Short mmCIF file of C-alpha atoms in Angstrom, two decimals:
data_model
loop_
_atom_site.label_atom_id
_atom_site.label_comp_id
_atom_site.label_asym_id
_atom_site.label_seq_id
_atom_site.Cartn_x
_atom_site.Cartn_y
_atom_site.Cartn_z
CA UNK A 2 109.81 -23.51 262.95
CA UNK A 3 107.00 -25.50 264.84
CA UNK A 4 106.21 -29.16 264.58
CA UNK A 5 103.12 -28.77 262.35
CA UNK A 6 104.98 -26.43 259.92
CA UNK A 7 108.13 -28.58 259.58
CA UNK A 8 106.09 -31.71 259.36
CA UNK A 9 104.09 -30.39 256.57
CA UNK A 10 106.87 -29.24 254.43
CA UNK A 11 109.05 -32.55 254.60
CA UNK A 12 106.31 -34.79 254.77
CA UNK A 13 104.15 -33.23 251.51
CA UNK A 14 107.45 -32.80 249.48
CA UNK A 15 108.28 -36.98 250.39
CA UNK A 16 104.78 -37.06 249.04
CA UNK A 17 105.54 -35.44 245.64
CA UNK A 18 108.69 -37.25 245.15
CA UNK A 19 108.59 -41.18 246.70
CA UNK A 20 107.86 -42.64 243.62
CA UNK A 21 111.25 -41.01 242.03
CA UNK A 22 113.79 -40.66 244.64
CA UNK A 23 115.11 -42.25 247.59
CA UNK A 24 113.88 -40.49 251.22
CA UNK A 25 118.27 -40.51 251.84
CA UNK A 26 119.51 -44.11 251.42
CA UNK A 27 120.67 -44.21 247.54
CA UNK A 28 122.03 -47.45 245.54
CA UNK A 29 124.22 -47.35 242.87
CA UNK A 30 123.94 -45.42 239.60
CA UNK A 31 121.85 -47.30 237.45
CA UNK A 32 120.26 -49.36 239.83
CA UNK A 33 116.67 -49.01 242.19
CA UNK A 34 117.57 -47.21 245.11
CA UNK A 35 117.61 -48.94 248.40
CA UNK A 36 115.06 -47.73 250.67
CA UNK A 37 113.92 -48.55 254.28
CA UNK A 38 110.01 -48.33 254.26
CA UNK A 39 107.47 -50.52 256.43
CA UNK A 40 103.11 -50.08 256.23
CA UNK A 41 101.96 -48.28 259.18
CA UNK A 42 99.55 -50.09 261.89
CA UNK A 43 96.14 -48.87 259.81
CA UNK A 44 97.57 -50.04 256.50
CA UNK A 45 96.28 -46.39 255.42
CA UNK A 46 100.12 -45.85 253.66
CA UNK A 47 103.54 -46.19 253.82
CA UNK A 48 106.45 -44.61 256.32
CA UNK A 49 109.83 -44.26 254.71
CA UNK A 50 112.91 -43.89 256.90
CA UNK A 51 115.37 -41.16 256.41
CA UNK A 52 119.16 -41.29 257.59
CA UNK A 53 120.79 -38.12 258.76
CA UNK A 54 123.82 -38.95 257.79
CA UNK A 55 126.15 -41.70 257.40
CA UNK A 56 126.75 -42.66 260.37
CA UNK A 57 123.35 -44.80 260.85
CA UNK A 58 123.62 -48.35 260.07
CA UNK A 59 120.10 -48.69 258.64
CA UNK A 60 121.05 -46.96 255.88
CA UNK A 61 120.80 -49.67 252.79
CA UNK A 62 119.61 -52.04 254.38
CA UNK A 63 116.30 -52.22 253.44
CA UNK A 64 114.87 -53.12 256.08
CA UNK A 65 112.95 -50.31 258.43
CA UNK A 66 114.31 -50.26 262.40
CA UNK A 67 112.07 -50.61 265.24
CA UNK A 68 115.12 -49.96 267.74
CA UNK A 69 116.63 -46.66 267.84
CA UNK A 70 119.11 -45.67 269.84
CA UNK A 71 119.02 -43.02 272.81
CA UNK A 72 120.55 -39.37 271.73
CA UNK A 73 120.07 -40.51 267.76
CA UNK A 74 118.54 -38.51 265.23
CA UNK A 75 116.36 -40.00 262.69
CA UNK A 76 113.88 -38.56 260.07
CA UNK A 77 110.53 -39.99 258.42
CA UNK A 78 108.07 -39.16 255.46
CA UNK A 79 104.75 -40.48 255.04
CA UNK A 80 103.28 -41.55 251.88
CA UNK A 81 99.41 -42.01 252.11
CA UNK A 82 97.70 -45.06 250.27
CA UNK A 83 96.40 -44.00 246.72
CA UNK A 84 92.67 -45.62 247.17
CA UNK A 85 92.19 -42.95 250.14
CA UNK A 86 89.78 -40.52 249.96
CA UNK A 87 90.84 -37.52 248.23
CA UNK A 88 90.57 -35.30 250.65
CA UNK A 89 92.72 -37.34 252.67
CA UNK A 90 95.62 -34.57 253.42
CA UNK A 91 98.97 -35.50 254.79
CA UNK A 92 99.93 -32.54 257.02
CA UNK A 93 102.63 -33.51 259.81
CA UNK A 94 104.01 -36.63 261.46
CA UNK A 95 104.12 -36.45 265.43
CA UNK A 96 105.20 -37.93 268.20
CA UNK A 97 102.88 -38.53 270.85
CA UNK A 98 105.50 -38.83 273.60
CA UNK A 99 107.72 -35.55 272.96
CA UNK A 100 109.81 -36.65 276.29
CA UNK A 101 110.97 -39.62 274.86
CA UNK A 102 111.10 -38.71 270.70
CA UNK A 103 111.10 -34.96 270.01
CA UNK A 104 111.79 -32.40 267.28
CA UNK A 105 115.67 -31.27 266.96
CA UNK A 106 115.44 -28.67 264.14
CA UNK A 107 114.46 -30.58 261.09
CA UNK A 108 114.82 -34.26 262.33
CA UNK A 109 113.41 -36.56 265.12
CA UNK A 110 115.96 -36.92 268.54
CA UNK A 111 115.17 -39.87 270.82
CA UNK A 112 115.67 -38.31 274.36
CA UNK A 113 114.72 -41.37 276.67
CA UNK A 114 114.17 -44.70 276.55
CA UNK A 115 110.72 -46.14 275.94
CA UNK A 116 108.00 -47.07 272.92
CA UNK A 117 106.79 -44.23 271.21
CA UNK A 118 104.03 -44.04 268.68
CA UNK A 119 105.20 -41.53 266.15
CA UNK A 120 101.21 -40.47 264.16
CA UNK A 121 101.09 -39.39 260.63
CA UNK A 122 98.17 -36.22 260.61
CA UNK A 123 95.41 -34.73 258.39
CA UNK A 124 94.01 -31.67 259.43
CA UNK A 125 92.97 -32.42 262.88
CA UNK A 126 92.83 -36.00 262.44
CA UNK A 127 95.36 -39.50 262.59
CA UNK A 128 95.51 -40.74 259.21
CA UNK A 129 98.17 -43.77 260.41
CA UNK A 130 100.72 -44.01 262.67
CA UNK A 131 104.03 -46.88 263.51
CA UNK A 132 105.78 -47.50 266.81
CA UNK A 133 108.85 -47.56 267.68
CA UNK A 134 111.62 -48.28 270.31
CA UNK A 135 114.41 -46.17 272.10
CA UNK A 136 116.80 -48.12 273.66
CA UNK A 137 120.50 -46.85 275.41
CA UNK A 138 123.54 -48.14 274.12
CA UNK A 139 125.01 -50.65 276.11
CA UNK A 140 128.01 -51.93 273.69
CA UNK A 141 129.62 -51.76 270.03
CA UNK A 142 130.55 -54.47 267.82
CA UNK A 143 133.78 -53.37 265.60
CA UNK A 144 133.52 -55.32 261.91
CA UNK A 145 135.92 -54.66 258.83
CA UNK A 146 133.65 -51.57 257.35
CA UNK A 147 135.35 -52.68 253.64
CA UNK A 148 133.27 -56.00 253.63
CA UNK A 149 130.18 -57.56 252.20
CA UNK A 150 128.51 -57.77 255.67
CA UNK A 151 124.92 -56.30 256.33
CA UNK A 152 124.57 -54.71 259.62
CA UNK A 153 121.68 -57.25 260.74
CA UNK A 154 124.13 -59.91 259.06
CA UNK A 155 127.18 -62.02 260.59
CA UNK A 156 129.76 -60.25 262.11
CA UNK A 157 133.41 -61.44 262.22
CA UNK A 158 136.23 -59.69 263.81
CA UNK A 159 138.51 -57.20 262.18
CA UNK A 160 142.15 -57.71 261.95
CA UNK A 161 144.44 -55.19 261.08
CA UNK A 162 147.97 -55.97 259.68
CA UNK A 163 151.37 -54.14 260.09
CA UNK A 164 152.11 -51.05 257.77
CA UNK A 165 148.07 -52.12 256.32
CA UNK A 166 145.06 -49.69 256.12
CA UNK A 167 142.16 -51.11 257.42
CA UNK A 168 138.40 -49.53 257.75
CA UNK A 169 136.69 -50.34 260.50
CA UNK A 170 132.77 -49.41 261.80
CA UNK A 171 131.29 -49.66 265.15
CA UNK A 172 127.45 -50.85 265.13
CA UNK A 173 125.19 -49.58 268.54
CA UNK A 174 123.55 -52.32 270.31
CA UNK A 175 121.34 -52.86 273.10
CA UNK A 176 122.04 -56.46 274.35
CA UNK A 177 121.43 -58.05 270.90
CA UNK A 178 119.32 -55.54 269.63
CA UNK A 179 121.01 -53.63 266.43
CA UNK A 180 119.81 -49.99 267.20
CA UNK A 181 119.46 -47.07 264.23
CA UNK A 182 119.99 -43.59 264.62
CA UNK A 183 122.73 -40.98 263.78
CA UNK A 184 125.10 -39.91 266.34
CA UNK A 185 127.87 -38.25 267.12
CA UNK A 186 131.34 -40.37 267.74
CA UNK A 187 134.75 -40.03 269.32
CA UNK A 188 137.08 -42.06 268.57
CA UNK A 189 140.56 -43.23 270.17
CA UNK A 190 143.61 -45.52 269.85
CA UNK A 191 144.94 -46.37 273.48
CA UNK A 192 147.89 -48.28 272.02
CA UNK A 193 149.26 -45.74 269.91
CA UNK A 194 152.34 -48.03 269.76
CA UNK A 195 150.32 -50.69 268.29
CA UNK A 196 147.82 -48.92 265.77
CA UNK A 197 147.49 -45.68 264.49
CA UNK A 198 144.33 -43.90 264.45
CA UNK A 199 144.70 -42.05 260.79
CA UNK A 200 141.28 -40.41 260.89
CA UNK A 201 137.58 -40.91 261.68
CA UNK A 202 134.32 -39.92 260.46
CA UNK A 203 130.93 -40.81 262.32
CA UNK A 204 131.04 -44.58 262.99
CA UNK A 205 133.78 -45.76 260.85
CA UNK A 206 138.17 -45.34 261.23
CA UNK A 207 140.92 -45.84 259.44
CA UNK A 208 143.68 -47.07 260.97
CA UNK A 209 147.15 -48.54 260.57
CA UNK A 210 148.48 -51.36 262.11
CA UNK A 211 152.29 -50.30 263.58
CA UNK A 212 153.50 -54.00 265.07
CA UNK A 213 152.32 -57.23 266.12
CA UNK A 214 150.09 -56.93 269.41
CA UNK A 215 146.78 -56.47 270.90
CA UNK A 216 144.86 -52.96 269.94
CA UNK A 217 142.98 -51.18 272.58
CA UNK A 218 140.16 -48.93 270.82
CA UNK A 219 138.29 -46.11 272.89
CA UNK A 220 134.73 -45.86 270.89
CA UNK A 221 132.21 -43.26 272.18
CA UNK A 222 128.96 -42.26 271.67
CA UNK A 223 125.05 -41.73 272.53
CA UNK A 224 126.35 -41.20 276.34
CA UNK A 225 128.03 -44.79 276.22
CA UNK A 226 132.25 -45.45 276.06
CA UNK A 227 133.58 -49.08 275.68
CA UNK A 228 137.03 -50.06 274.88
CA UNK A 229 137.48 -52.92 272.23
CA UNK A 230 139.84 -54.87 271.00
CA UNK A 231 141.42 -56.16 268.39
CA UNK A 232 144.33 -57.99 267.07
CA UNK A 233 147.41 -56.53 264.89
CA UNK A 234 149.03 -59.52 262.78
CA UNK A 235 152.11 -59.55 260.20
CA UNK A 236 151.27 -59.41 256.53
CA UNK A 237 151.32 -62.46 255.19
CA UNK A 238 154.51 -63.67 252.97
CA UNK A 239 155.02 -62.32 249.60
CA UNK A 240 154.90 -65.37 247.09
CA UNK A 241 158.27 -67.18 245.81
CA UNK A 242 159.35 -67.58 242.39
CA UNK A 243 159.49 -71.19 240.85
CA UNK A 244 163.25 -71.27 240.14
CA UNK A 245 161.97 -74.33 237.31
CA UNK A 246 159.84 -71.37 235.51
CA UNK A 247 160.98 -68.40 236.64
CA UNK A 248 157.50 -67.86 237.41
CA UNK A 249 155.37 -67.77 240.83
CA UNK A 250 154.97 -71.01 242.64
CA UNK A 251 151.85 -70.14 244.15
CA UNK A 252 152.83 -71.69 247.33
CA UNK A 253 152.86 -68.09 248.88
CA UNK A 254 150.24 -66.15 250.00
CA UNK A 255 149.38 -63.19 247.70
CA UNK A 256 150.78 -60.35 249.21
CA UNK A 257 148.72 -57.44 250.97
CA UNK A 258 147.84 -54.33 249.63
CA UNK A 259 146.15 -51.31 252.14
CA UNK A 260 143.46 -49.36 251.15
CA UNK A 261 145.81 -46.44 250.47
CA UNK A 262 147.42 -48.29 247.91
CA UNK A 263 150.86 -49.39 250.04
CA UNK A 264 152.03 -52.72 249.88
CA UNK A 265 152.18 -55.24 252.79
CA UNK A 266 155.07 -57.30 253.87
CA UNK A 267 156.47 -59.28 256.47
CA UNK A 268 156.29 -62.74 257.20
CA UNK A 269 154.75 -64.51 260.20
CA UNK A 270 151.09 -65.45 260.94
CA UNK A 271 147.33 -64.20 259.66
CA UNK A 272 145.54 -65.90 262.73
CA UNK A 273 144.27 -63.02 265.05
CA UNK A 274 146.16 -63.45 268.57
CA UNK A 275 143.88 -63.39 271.80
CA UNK A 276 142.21 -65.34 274.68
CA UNK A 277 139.04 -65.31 273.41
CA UNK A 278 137.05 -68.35 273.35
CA UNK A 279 135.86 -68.08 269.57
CA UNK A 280 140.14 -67.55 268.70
CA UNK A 281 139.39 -64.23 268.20
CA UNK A 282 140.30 -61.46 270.25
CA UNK A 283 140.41 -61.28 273.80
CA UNK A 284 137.35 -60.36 275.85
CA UNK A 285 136.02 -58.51 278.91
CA UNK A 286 132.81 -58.10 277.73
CA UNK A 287 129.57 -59.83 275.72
CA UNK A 288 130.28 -57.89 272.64
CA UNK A 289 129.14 -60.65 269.87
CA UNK A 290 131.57 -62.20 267.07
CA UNK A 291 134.37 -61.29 269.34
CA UNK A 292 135.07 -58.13 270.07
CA UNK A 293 135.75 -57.21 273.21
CA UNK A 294 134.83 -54.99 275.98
CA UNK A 295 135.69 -53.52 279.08
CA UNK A 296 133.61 -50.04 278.96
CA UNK A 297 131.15 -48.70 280.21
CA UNK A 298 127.93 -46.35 280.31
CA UNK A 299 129.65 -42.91 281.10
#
C-alpha cells in the first residue's frame, strides 16, 4: 500500500467519524472520550493523535505530544475546518522528511532524531500541516502504574512490599522531555531473590516483592537499556484489637491487600530504604522523582 493510498483511507474515514468516536484514546463508558488533538500551524483544521497501542503514555492525556521518541510508532488523522471551501479535499498526511518519520505499514515510525513537519494534502496541494520532534531515549522513570498520576504530572517512586502485587510503568524521556510513541519493551528482574517479575506487557509489570532489599530492574526499549531501582519494604502491621471493646483500636495500620487479591503481612517499616538524596531509592543516574539509573544507550 503506498503513502497516498493509506493516507487517504485513514485520514477520510477520521473525517467521517471525529465528531463520534475517539481517533484510539477512549474514556469511560458514559463519559466524553479523551482525545489528544492540537490546530495545525494554518489554523485550516484539526490533527488528532492516534496511539498504537497501550504502551504510549499520551494516551488520555489530552494533551497532543510534540516529542516522540526514536523507533516509536504513532498514527494521525486530520480533520479539515468546516468554513473551508468545499472543494477543500483531505487526501493524505505526509511527512516531508521520510528519513527521520516514515510509513511502517499503517502507522508513522520515527527513524532518527530531528523536527519533522508531518503536511496534511488535497489533491496536489498542503491544506495544513504540524511539527514535531524525535528525540532518543536517554532514561525511564518507574511510577506505581495503579495511581492517579498523569504522565506530564508528579512522579513519586514505587515501592513494592513483601508477598504484595504491585504495577509498575516505565515513561521514555529525553533529559526532561516526556516523549510519546509506542514501542516495544523487555523487561527484567536482576534480583530475582528480591522481586519477582510475574509478567509484562508493553511499558507496564507486575511484580512481587519476595523480602526486604533493594530491586534491580533491567527496562529496555527504543535502542536504550537502564537499570532502576527500587525499594522492597515489609507490609505494614495488621491492626490490634481493643481488648476494652473487642473491637479495632485503630492504632494499627490497615493491613495490605495486592492487586491479586492476597493479603499483606509482616511487621517492620513502610519508608523506602536507599541512599538517595530525596529518601527514596538509591541513585546512579538523573532519573527524576528518584529512580535510579545506571544504564545505558545500547
Amino acid at each position: 500500500m503506498d503513502l497516498g493510498t493509506k493516507r487517504a483511507r485513514t485520514s477520510l474515514v477520521a473525517l467521517a467519524l471525529a465528531s463520534i468516536v475517539a481517533g484510539g484514546c477512549s474514556g469511560t463508558s458514559g463519559e466524553e472520550p479523551v482525545v489528544e488533538e492540537s490546530t495545525g500551524e494554518l489554523n485550516n483544521g484539526t490533527f488528532r493523535w492516534q496511539c498504537v497501542d497501550a504502551s504510549d503514555p499520551t494516551c488520555g492525556t489530552g494533551v497532543f505530544p510534540r516529542a516522540v521518541a526514536v523507533e516509536s510508532l504513532f498514527d494521525l488523522s486530520f480533520t479539515p475546518d468546516p468554513d473551508l471551501p468545499d472543494e477543500v479535499e483531505l487526501y493524505s498526511i505526509e511527512s516531508v522528511s521520510e528519513r527521520r518519520i516514515d510509513v511502517d505499514g499503517d502507522d508513522f515510525l520515527v527513524r532518527e532524531a530531528g523536527e519533522v513537519s508531518l503536511l496534511a494534502t488535497g489533491d496536489g496541494y498542503g491544506v495544513d500541516y504540524i511539527v514535531l520532534e524525535g528525540h532518543p531515549i536517554d532514561r525511564f522513570v518507574l511510577r506505581n502504574a495503579d495511581g492517579e498520576q498523569d504522565a506530564l504530572g508528579p512522579i513519586h517512586d514505587p515501592l513494592a512490599q513483601v508477598g504484595a502485587i504491585t504495577d509498575v510503568e516505565a515513561l521514555p524521556y529525553h533529559g526532561n522531555l516526556s516523549l510519546a510513541g509506542a514501542l516495544v519493551y523487555e523487561w527484567e528482574s536482576l534480583t530475582p531473590d528480591v522481586v519477582d517479575l510475574v509478567r509484562f506487557g508493553g511499558n507496564e509489570a507486575t511484580l512481587r516483592g519476595l523480602r526486604v532489599g533493594t530491586a534491580r530492574l533491567m527496562v529496555r526499549a527504543g535502542g536504550f537499556s537502564e537499570i532502576i531501582e527500587i525499594s522492597v519494604v515489609e507490609a505494614p502491621p495488621e491492626p490490634e484489637p481493643d481488648p476494652t471493646t473487642g473491637g479495632w483500636d485503630g492504632s494499627g495500620s490497615d493491613s495490605g491487600s495486592g492487586s491479586d487479591g492476597e493479603t499483606d503481612t509482616g511487621s517492620g517499616s513502610d519508608s523506602g530504604s536507599g541512599s538517595g538524596s530525596d529518601g527514596g531509592s538509591g541513585s546512579t543516574g538523573d532519573s527524576e522523582g528518584g529512580s535510579s539509573s545506571t544504564g545505558g544507550a545500547e
